[in-house]
Short mmCIF file of C-alpha atoms in Angstrom, two decimals:
data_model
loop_
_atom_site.label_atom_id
_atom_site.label_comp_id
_atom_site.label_asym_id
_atom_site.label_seq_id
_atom_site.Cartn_x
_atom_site.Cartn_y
_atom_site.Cartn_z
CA UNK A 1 -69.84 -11.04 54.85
CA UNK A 2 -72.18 -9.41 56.81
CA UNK A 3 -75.91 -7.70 56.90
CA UNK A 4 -77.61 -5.14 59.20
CA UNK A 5 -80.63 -3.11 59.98
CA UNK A 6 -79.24 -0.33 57.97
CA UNK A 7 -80.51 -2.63 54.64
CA UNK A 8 -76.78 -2.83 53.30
CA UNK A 9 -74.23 -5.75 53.03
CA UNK A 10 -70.67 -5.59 53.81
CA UNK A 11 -67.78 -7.58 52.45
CA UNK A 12 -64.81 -7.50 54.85
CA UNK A 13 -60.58 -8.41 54.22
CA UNK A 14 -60.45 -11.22 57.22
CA UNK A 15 -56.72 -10.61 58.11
CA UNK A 16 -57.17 -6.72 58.29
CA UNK A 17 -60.19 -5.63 58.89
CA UNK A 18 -60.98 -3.49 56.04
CA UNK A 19 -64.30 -3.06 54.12
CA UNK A 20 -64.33 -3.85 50.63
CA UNK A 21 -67.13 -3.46 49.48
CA UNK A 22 -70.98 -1.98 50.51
CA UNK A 23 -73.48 -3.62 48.75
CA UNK A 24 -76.98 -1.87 48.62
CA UNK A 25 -80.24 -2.59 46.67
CA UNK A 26 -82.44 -3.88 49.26
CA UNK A 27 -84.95 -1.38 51.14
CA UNK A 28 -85.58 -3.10 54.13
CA UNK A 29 -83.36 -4.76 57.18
CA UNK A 30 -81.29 -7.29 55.83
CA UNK A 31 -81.84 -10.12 58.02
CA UNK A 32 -79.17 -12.88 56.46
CA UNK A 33 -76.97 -13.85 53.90
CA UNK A 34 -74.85 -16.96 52.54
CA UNK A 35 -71.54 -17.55 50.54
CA UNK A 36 -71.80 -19.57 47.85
CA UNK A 37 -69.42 -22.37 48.05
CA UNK A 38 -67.06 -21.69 44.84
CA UNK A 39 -67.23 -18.10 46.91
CA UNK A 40 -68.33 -16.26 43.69
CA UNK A 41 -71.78 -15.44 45.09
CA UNK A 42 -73.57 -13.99 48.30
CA UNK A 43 -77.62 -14.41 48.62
CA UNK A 44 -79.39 -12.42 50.96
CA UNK A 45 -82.88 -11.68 52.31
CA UNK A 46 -84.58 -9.14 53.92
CA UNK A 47 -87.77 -7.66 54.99
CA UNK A 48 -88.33 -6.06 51.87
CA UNK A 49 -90.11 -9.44 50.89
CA UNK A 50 -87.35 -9.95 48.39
CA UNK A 51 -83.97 -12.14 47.69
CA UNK A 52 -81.16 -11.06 46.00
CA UNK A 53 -78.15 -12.70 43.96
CA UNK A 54 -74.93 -10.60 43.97
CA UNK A 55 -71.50 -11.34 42.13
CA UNK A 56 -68.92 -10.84 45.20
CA UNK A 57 -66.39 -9.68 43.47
CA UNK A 58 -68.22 -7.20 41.25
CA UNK A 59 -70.72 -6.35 43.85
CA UNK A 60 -73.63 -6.35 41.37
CA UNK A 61 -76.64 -7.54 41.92
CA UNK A 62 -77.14 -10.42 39.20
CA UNK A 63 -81.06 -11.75 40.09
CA UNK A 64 -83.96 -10.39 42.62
CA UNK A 65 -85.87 -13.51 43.94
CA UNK A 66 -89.83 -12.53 44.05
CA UNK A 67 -92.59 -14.80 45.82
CA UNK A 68 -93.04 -13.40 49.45
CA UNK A 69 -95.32 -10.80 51.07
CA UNK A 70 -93.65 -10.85 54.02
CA UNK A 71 -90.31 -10.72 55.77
CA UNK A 72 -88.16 -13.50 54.60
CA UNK A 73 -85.68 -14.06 57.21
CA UNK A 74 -83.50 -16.94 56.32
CA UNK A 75 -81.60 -17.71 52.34
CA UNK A 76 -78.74 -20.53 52.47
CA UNK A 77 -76.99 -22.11 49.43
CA UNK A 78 -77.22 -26.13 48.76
CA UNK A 79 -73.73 -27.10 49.04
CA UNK A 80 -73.86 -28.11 45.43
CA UNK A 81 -75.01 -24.51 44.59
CA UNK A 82 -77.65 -25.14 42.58
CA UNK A 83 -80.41 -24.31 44.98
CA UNK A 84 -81.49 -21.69 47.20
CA UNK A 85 -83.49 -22.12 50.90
CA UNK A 86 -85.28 -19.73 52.02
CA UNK A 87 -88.12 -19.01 55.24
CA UNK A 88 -90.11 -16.10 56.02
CA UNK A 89 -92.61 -15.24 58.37
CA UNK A 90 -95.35 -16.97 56.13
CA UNK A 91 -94.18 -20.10 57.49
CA UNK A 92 -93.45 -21.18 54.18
CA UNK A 93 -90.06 -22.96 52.73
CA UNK A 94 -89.26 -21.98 49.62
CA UNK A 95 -86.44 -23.94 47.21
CA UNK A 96 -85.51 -22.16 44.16
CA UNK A 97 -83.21 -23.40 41.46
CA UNK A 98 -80.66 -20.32 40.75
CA UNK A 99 -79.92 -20.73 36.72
CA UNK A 100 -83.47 -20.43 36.39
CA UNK A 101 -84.68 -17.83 39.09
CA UNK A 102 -88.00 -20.04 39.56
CA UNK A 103 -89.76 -21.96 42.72
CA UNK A 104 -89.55 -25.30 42.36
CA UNK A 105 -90.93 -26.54 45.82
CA UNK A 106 -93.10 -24.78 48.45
CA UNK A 107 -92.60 -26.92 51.88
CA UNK A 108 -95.76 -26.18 53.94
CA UNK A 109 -96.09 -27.41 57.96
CA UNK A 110 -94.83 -25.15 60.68
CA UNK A 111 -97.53 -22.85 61.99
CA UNK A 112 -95.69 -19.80 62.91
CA UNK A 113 -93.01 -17.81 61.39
CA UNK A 114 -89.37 -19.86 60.21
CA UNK A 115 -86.46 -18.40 61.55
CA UNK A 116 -84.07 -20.56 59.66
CA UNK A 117 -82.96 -23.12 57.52
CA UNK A 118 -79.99 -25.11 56.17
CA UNK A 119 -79.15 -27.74 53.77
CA UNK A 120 -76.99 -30.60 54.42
CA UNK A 121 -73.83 -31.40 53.24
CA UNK A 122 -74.92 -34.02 50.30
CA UNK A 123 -77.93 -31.88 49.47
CA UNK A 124 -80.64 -34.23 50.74
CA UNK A 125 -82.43 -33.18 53.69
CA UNK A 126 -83.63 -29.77 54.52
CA UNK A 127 -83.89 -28.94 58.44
CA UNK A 128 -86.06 -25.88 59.33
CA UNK A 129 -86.81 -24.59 62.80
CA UNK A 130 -89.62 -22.11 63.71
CA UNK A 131 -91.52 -20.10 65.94
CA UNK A 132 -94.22 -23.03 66.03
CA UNK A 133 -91.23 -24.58 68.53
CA UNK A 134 -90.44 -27.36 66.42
CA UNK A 135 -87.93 -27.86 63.91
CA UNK A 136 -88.60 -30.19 60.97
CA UNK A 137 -86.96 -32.35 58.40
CA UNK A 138 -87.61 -32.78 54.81
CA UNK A 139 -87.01 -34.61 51.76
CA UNK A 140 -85.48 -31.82 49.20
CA UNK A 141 -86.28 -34.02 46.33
CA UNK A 142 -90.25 -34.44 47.09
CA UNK A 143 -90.77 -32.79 49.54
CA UNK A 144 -91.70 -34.45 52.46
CA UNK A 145 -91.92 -33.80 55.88
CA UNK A 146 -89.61 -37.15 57.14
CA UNK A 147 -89.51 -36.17 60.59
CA UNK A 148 -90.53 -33.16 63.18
CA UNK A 149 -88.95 -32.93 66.40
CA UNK A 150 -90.64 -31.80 69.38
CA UNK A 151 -89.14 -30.38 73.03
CA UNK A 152 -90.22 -32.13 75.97
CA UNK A 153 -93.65 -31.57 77.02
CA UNK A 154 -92.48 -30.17 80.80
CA UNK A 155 -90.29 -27.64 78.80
CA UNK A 156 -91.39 -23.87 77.02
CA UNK A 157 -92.51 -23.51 73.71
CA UNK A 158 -89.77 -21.39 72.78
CA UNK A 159 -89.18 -20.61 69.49
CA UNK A 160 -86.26 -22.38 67.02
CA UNK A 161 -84.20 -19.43 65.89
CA UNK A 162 -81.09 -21.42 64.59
CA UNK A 163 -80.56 -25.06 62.98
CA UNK A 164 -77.42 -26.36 61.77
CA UNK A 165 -76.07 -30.11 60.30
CA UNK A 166 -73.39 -32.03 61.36
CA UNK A 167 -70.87 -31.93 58.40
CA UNK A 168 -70.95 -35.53 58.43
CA UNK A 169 -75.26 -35.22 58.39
CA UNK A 170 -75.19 -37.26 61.70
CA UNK A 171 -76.30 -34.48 64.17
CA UNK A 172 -78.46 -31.40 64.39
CA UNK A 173 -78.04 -28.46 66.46
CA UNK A 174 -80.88 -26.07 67.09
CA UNK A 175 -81.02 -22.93 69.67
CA UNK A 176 -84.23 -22.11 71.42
CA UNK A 177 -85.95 -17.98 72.89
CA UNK A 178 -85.02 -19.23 76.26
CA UNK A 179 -81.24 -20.29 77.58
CA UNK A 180 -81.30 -23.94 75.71
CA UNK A 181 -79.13 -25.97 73.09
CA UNK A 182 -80.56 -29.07 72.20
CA UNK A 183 -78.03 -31.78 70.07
CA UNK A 184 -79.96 -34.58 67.82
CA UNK A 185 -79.21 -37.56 66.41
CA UNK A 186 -80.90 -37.44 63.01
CA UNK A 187 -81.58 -40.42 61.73
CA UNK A 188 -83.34 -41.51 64.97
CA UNK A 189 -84.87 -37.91 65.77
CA UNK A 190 -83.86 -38.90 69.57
CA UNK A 191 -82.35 -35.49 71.66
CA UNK A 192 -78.84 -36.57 72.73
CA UNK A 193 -78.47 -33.97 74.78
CA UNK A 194 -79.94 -31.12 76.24
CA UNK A 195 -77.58 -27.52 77.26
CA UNK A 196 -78.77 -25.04 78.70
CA UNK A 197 -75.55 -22.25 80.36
CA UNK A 198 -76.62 -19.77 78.54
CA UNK A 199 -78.03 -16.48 80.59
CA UNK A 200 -81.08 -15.93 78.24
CA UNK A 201 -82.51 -16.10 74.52
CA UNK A 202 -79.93 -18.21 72.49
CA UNK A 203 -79.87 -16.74 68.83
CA UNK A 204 -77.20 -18.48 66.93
CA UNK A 205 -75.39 -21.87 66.54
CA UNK A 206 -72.68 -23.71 64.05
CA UNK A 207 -70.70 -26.19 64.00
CA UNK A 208 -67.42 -26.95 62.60
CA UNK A 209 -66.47 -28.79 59.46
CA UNK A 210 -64.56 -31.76 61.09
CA UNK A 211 -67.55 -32.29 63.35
CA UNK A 212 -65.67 -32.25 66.34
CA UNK A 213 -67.35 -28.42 67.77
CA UNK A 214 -69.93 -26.51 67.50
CA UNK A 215 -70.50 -22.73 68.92
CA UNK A 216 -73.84 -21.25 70.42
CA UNK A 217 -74.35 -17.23 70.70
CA UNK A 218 -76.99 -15.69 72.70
CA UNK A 219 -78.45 -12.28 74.51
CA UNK A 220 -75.95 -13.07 77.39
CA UNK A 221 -73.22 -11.42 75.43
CA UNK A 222 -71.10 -14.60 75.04
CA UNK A 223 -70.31 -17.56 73.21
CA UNK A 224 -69.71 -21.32 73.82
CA UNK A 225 -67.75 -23.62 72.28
CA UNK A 226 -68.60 -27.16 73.14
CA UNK A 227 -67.41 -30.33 71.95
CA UNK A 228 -70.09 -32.41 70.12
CA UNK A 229 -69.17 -35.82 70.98
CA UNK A 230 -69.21 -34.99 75.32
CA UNK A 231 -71.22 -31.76 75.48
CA UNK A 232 -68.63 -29.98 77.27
CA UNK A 233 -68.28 -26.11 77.59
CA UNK A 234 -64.75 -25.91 76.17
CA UNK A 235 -64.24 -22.22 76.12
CA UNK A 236 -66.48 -19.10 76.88
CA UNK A 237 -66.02 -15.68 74.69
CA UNK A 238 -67.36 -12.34 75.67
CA UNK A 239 -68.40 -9.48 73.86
CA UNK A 240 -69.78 -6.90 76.10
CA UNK A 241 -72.54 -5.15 75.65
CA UNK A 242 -74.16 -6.30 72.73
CA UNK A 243 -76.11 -9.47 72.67
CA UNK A 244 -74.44 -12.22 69.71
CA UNK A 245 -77.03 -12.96 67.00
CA UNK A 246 -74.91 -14.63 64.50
CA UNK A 247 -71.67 -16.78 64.17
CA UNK A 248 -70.45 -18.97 62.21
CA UNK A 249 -67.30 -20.98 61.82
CA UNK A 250 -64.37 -20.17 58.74
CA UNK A 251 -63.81 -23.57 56.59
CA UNK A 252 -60.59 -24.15 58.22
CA UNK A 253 -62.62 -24.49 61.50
CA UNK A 254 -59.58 -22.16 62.68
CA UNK A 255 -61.66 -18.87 63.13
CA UNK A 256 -65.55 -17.97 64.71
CA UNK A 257 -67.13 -14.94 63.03
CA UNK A 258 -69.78 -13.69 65.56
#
């Protein structure tokens, strides 16, 4: 699945190639969607202020999410798939319970625009990161801020454009505007590590479902592969002349999309 600037979204056959289906509705850049886990749905948002609910193999749109005035930037499925995640540039995280198309929760802390969000794997804690350069983590249940991690104080308060959880909800990987990769330990909040071989604004990151990789994508027209538990570089990937702004990894943690 993917989304573009030209406000459409694109359902492709992995082993050839081919398009199978265009779906349009939205009038505005469509700035992500998500897969819901039974692979029946894809959410999206966009900058029409709006999210959408469409059956994948129909291609129909089944609900339009209303709440925002502005962009919303970010939509991701609870892995249960009863809940929707989404972040705008209001700085507001919204949670929305699908069979009923309403808000049930309106998470309120960041001070600038929230780039993304995800939900981990036993649909618990929330992570968000923003352009306020922090990325936060929250109770999905009441709502509460638990934690809010901070970059070091000698380092640039670049914005969080990526989050992602560890599979196993032991680690959190974020990307930063400038060249860095920062890995946490969660339940701490400590930064194990700190990455930063990237050439420049780092938009993407994901990691793998038996925890062993994740993958970073930036403006330097590559990605990384590292191994979580060492923080090695295993492998670089270019694609020239276009800077990487999403990837993610296939279930069978055999295949990157970028």
């Amino acid at each position: 699945i993917s989304s573009s600037l030209d406000q459409t979204i694109k359902v492709w056959d992995v082993d050839t190639g081919e398009c199978l289906k265009t779906l349009q509705g939205h009038n505005g850049t469509v700035w992500s969607v998500a897969v819901s886990l039974n692979q029946n749905n894809i959410v999206s948002s966009s900058s029409d202020c709006t999210i959408k609910l469409w059956d994948i193999n129909t291609g129909e749109c089944l609900q339009t999410l209303q709440g925002y005035t502005s962009m919303v930037y970010c939509v991701k499925f609870s892995p249960n798939g009863k809940l929707l995640a989404t972040s705008g540039d209001d700085g507001i995280i919204r949670i929305w319970d699908i069979s009923t198309e309403k808000c049930l929760k309106t998470l309120q802390g960041h001070t600038s625009r929230v780039w993304s969000v995800t939900i981990n794997s036993d649909n618990t804690l929330l992570a968000s990161g923003s352009g306020d350069a922090t990325i936060k983590l929250w109770d999905i249940n009441t709502g509460e801020c638990l934690k809010t991690l901070y970059r070091y104080k000698e380092e640039s308060r670049s914005s969080v454009y990526s989050v992602a959880i560890s599979y196993d909800n032991k680690f959190l990987v974020n990307s930063y505007g400038d060249d860095k990769v920062k890995l946490w330990n969660i339940s701490t909040g400590e930064c194990i590590r700190t990455l930063n071989n990237h050439n420049g604004r780092v938009w993407s990151v994901t990691i793998n479902h038996d925890n062993a990789l994740f993958a970073s994508s930036g403006d330097d027209e590559t990605i990384r592969i590292w191994d979580i538990n060492t923080g090695e570089c295993l492998k670089i990937l270019h694609q020239l002349n276009n800077g990487i702004s999403g990837i993610h990894f296939s279930m069978d943690g055999k295949t990157l999309i970028s």
